[in-house]
CSV table of C-alpha atoms in Angstrom, one decimal:
chain,number,residue,atom,x,y,z
A,41,MET,CA,0.0,0.0,0.0
A,42,GLN,CA,1.3,3.4,-1.0
A,43,TYR,CA,0.2,6.8,0.3
A,44,ILE,CA,0.2,9.5,-2.4
A,45,GLU,CA,-0.7,13.2,-1.7
A,46,ALA,CA,-3.5,14.1,-4.1
A,47,ASP,CA,-2.2,17.6,-4.6
A,48,ASP,CA,1.1,16.1,-5.8
A,49,LEU,CA,-0.8,14.8,-8.9
A,50,GLU,CA,-2.0,18.3,-9.9
A,51,PRO,CA,-0.5,20.2,-12.8
A,52,ALA,CA,0.4,23.1,-10.5
A,53,THR,CA,2.8,20.8,-8.6
A,54,ASN,CA,4.6,20.1,-11.9
A,55,ASP,CA,5.3,23.8,-12.2
A,56,THR,CA,6.6,24.2,-8.6
A,57,HIS,CA,8.0,20.8,-7.8
A,58,PRO,CA,8.4,18.7,-11.0
A,59,VAL,CA,10.2,15.8,-9.3
A,60,LYS,CA,7.5,15.4,-6.6
A,61,TYR,CA,4.9,15.5,-9.4
A,62,HIS,CA,6.5,12.8,-11.5
A,63,GLU,CA,7.3,10.6,-8.5
A,64,ALA,CA,3.6,10.8,-7.5
A,65,TRP,CA,2.4,9.8,-10.9
A,66,GLN,CA,5.0,7.0,-11.1
A,67,GLN,CA,3.7,5.7,-7.8
A,68,LEU,CA,0.0,5.9,-8.9
A,69,CYS,CA,0.8,4.2,-12.2
A,70,SER,CA,2.4,1.3,-10.4
A,71,CYS,CA,-0.7,0.7,-8.2
A,72,ASP,CA,-3.1,-2.2,-8.8
A,73,GLY,CA,-6.1,-0.1,-7.5
A,74,ILE,CA,-6.9,3.1,-5.8
A,75,LEU,CA,-8.6,3.9,-2.4
A,76,VAL,CA,-9.3,7.5,-1.8
A,77,PRO,CA,-10.2,8.2,1.8
A,78,GLY,CA,-12.8,10.8,2.7
A,79,GLY,CA,-11.7,14.3,3.5
A,80,PHE,CA,-12.9,17.8,3.9
A,81,GLY,CA,-11.8,21.0,2.2
A,82,THR,CA,-10.7,21.7,-1.3
A,83,ARG,CA,-7.0,20.8,-1.1
A,84,GLY,CA,-6.1,18.0,-3.5
A,85,ILE,CA,-9.5,17.9,-5.2
A,86,GLU,CA,-8.1,18.2,-8.7
A,87,GLY,CA,-5.5,15.5,-8.0
A,88,LYS,CA,-8.3,13.2,-6.7
A,89,ILE,CA,-10.3,13.8,-9.9
A,90,LEU,CA,-7.2,13.1,-12.0
A,91,ALA,CA,-6.6,9.9,-10.1
A,92,ALA,CA,-10.2,8.8,-10.7
A,93,GLU,CA,-9.8,9.6,-14.4
A,94,TRP,CA,-6.6,7.5,-14.5
A,95,ALA,CA,-8.3,4.6,-12.8
A,96,ARG,CA,-11.1,4.7,-15.3
A,97,THR,CA,-8.9,4.8,-18.4
A,98,ALA,CA,-6.4,2.3,-17.0
A,99,LYS,CA,-9.3,0.0,-16.0
A,100,LYS,CA,-8.0,-0.1,-12.4
A,101,PRO,CA,-10.3,-0.7,-9.4
A,102,TYR,CA,-11.2,2.6,-7.7
A,103,LEU,CA,-13.0,3.0,-4.3
A,104,GLY,CA,-13.8,6.6,-3.3
A,105,ALA,CA,-14.8,6.6,0.3
A,106,HIS,CA,-17.1,9.4,1.6
A,107,PHE,CA,-18.4,11.6,-1.3
A,108,LEU,CA,-15.4,10.8,-3.5
A,109,LEU,CA,-17.2,8.1,-5.4
A,110,LEU,CA,-18.9,11.1,-7.0
A,111,PHE,CA,-15.7,11.9,-8.8
A,112,MET,CA,-16.2,8.8,-10.9
A,113,TYR,CA,-19.5,10.1,-12.0
A,114,VAL,CA,-18.0,13.5,-12.7
A,115,ILE,CA,-15.2,11.9,-14.8
A,116,PHE,CA,-17.7,9.9,-16.7
A,117,ALA,CA,-19.9,12.9,-17.3
A,118,ILE,CA,-17.0,15.1,-18.5
A,119,THR,CA,-14.9,12.6,-20.5
A,120,VAL,CA,-17.3,10.0,-21.8
A,121,LYS,CA,-20.6,11.9,-22.2
A,122,GLN,CA,-19.0,15.4,-22.1
A,123,PHE,CA,-21.8,16.8,-20.0
A,124,ILE,CA,-19.7,19.5,-18.3
A,125,ALA,CA,-22.8,21.3,-17.0
A,126,LEU,CA,-24.1,18.1,-15.5
A,127,ALA,CA,-20.9,17.4,-13.8
A,128,SER,CA,-20.7,20.9,-12.3
A,129,ALA,CA,-24.3,20.6,-11.2
A,130,ALA,CA,-23.6,17.2,-9.6
A,131,VAL,CA,-20.6,18.5,-7.7
A,132,CYS,CA,-22.5,21.5,-6.4
A,133,TYR,CA,-25.4,19.4,-5.4
A,134,TYR,CA,-23.4,16.9,-3.4
A,135,LEU,CA,-21.2,19.6,-1.8
A,136,LYS,CA,-24.4,21.3,-0.7
A,137,MET,CA,-25.7,18.0,0.7
A,138,LEU,CA,-22.5,17.5,2.6
A,139,LEU,CA,-22.6,21.0,4.0
A,140,TRP,CA,-26.3,20.4,5.0
A,141,LEU,CA,-25.5,17.1,6.7
A,142,SER,CA,-22.5,18.6,8.5
A,143,VAL,CA,-24.8,21.3,9.9
A,144,ILE,CA,-27.3,18.7,11.1
A,145,VAL,CA,-24.5,16.6,12.7
A,146,ASP,CA,-23.0,19.7,14.4
A,147,ASN,CA,-26.5,20.7,15.7
A,148,CYS,CA,-27.0,17.2,17.1
A,149,GLN,CA,-23.7,17.2,18.9
A,150,ALA,CA,-24.3,20.6,20.5
């Protein structure tokens, strides 16, 4: 099992730290499957989407825990069906749902 920082897979990392970027992609490409744990915030989102796209095209198993399975639907919508508006709407919808659920959970714990 290997741990890869999702933001190391992003093109911006190639501009600032090219060695780190290429090492991350070499690690990812050597994997037999991908498990993306849940997380909060926006850091690494683009890298997680790129990893999902790579898994789809390389026909590798992909398990996105939490709301990250949504990335596979986003990738499918963008690359296969080219429904960019649908993908954007889906991401917005699920992010709103997560925020709504987190408010409910916070209120229940108070």
